[in-house]
PDB file of C-alpha atoms in Angstrom:
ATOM      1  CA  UNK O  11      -7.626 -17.618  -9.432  1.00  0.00           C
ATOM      2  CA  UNK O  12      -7.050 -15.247  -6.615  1.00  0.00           C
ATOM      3  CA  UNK O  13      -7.755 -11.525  -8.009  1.00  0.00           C
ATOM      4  CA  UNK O  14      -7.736  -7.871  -6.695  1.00  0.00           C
ATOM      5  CA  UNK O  15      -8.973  -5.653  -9.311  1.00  0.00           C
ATOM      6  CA  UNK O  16      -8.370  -1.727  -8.964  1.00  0.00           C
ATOM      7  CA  UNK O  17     -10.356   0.804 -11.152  1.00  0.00           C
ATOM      8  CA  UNK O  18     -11.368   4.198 -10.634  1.00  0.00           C
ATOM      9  CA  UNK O  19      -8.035   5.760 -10.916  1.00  0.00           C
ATOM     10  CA  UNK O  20      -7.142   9.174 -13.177  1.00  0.00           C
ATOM     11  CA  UNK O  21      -6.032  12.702 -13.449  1.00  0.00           C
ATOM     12  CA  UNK O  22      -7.782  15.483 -11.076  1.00  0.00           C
ATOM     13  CA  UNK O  23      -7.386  18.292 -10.269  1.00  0.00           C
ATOM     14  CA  UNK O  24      -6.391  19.794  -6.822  1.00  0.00           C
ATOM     15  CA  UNK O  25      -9.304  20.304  -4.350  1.00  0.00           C
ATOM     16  CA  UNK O  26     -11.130  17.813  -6.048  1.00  0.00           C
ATOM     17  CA  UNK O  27     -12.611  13.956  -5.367  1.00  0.00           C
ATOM     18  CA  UNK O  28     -11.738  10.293  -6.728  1.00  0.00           C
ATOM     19  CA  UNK O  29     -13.806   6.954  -6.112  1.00  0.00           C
ATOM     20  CA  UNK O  30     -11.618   3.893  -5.783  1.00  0.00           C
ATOM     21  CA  UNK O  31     -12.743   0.168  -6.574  1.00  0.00           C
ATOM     22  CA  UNK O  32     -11.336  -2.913  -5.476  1.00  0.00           C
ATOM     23  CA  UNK O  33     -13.297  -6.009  -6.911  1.00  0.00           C
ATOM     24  CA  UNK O  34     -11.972  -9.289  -5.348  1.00  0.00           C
ATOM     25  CA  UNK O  35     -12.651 -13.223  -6.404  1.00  0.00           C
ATOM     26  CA  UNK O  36     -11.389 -16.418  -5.523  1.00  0.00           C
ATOM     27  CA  UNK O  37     -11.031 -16.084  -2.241  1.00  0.00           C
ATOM     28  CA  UNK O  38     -13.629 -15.769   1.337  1.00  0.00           C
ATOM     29  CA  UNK O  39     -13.746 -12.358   1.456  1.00  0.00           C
ATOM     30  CA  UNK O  40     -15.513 -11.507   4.562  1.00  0.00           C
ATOM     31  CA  UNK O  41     -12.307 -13.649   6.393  1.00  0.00           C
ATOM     32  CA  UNK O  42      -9.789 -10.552   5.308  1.00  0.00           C
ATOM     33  CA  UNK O  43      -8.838  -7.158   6.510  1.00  0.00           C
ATOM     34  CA  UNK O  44      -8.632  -5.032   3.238  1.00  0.00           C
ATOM     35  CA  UNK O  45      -5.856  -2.496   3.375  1.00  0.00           C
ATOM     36  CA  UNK O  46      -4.990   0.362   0.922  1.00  0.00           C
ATOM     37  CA  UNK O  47      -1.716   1.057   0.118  1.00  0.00           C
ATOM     38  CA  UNK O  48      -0.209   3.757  -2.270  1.00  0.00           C
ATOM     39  CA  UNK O  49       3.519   4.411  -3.421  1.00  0.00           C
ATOM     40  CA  UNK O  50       4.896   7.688  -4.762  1.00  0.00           C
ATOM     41  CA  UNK O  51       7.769   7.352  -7.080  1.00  0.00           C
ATOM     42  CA  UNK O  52      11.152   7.544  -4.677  1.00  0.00           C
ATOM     43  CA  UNK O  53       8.882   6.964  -2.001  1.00  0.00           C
ATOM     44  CA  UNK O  54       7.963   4.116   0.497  1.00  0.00           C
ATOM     45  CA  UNK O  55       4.855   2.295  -0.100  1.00  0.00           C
ATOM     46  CA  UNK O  56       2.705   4.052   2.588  1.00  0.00           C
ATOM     47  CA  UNK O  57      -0.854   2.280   4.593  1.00  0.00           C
ATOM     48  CA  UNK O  58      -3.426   4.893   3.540  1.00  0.00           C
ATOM     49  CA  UNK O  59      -6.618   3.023   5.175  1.00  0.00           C
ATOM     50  CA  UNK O  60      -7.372  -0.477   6.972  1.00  0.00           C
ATOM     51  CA  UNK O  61     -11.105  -1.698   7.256  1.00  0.00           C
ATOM     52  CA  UNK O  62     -11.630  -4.798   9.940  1.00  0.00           C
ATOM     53  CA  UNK O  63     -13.540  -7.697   8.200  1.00  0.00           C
ATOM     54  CA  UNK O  64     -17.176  -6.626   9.052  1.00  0.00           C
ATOM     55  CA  UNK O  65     -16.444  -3.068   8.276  1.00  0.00           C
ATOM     56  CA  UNK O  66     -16.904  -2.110  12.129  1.00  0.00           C
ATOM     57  CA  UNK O  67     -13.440  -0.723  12.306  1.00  0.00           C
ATOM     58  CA  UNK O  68     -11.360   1.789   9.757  1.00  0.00           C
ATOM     59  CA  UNK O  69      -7.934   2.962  10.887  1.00  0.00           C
ATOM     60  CA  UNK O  70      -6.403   6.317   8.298  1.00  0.00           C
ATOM     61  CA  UNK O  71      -3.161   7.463   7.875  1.00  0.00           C
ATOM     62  CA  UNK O  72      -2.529  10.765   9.040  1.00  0.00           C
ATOM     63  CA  UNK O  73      -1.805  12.171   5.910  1.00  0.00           C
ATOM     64  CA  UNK O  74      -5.035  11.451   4.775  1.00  0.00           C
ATOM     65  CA  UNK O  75      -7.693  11.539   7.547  1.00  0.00           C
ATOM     66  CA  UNK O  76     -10.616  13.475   8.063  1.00  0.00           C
ATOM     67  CA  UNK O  77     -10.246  13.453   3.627  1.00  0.00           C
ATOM     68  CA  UNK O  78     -10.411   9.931   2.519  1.00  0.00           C
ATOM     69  CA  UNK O  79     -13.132   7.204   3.533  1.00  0.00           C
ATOM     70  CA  UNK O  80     -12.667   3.461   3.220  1.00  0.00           C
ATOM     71  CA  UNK O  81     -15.415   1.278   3.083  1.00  0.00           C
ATOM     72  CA  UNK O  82     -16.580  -2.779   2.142  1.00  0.00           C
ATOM     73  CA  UNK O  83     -19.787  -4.633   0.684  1.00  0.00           C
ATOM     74  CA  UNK O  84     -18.706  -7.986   2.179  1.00  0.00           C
ATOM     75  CA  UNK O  85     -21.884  -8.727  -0.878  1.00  0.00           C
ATOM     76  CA  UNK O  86     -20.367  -7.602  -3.640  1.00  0.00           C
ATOM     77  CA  UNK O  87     -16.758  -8.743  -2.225  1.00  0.00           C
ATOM     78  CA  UNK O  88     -15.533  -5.042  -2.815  1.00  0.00           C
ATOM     79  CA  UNK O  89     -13.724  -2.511  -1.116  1.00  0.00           C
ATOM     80  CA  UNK O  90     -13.803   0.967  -1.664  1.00  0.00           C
ATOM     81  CA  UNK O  91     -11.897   4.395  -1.504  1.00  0.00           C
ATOM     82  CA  UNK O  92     -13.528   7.917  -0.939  1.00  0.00           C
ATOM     83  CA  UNK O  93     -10.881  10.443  -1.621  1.00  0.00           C
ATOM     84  CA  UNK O  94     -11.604  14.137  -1.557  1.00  0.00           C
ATOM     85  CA  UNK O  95      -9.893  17.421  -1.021  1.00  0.00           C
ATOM     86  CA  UNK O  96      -7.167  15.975  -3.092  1.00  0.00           C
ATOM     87  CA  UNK O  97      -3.507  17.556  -3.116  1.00  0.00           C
ATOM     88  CA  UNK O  98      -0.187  16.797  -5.662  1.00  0.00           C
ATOM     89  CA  UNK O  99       0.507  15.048  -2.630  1.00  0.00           C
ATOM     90  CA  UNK O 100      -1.495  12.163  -3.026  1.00  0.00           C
ATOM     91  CA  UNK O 101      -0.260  11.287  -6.347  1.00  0.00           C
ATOM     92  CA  UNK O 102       0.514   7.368  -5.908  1.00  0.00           C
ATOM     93  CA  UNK O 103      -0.130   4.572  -7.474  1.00  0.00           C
ATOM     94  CA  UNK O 104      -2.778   3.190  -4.926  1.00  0.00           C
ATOM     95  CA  UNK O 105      -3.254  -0.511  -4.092  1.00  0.00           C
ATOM     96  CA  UNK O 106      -5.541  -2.955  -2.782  1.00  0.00           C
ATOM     97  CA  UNK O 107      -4.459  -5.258  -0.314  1.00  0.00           C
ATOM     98  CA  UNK O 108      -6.589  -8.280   1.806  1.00  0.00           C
ATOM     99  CA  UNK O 109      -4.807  -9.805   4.600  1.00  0.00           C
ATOM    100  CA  UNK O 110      -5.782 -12.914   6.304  1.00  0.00           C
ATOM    101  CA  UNK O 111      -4.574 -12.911  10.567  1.00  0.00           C
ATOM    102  CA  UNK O 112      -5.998 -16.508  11.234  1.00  0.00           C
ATOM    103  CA  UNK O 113      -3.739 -19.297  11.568  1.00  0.00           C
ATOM    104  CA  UNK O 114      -2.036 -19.189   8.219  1.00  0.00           C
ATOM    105  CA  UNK O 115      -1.186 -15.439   6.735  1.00  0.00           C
ATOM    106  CA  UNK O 116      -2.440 -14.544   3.357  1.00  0.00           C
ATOM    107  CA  UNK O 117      -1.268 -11.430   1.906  1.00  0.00           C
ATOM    108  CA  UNK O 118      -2.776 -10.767  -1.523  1.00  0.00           C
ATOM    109  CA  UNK O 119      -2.236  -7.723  -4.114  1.00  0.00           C
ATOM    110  CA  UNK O 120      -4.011  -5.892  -6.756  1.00  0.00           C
ATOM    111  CA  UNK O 121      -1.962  -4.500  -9.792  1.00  0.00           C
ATOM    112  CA  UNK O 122      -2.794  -0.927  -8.589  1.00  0.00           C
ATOM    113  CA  UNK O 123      -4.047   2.186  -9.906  1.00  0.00           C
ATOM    114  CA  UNK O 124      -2.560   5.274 -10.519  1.00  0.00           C
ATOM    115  CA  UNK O 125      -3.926   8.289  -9.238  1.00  0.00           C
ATOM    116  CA  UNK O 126      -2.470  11.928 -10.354  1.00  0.00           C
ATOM    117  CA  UNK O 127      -3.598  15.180  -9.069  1.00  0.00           C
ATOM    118  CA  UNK O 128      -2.118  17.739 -10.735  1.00  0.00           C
ATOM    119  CA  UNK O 129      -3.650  21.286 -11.962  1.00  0.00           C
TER     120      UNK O 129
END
């Protein structure tokens, strides 16, 4: 009954900006780190953004920082993805990850969603 749900995901065009979702259930979601991941094809599945579990903390990729904006509504059990200024180079499938530190680690995926920027 665990579930990581990605929407948001399409064709734009360079220059412009895409809105990530990640809706999660069956698990306490305030106990996780939420991670983003995406993964070109022939590429390595990169870490694009980490938020801490209160949303005090973010840590970026290079590739990406100063452009994209993670961000969590420990409420709503969501975690978000701000990307602007978009380049062919972020064209990934993009994934949501939670990761539990404590005791025990829980790693737990969404099925992704595929983002193409493209003119």
């Amino acid at each position: 009954q665990v579930q990581l749900v990605e929407s948001g995901g399409g064709l734009v065009q360079p220059g412009g900006s895409l809105r990530l979702s990640c809706a999660a259930s069956g698990f306490t979601f305030s106990a996780y780190i939420m991670r983003w991941y995406r993964q070109a094809p022939g590429k390595e599945r990169e870490l694009v953004a980490l938020i801490m579990h209160t949303g005090d903390s973010t840590n970026y990729a290079d590739s990406v920082k100063g452009r994209f904006t993670i961000s969590r509504d420990n409420g709503k059990n969501t975690v978000s993805l701000q990307m602007t200024s978009l380049t062919p180079e972020d064209t990934a499938m993009y994934y949501c990850n939670a990761f539990y530190v404590v005791g025990t680690k829980r790693n737990y995926w969404g099925q992704g969603t595929q983002v193409t920027v493209s003119s």
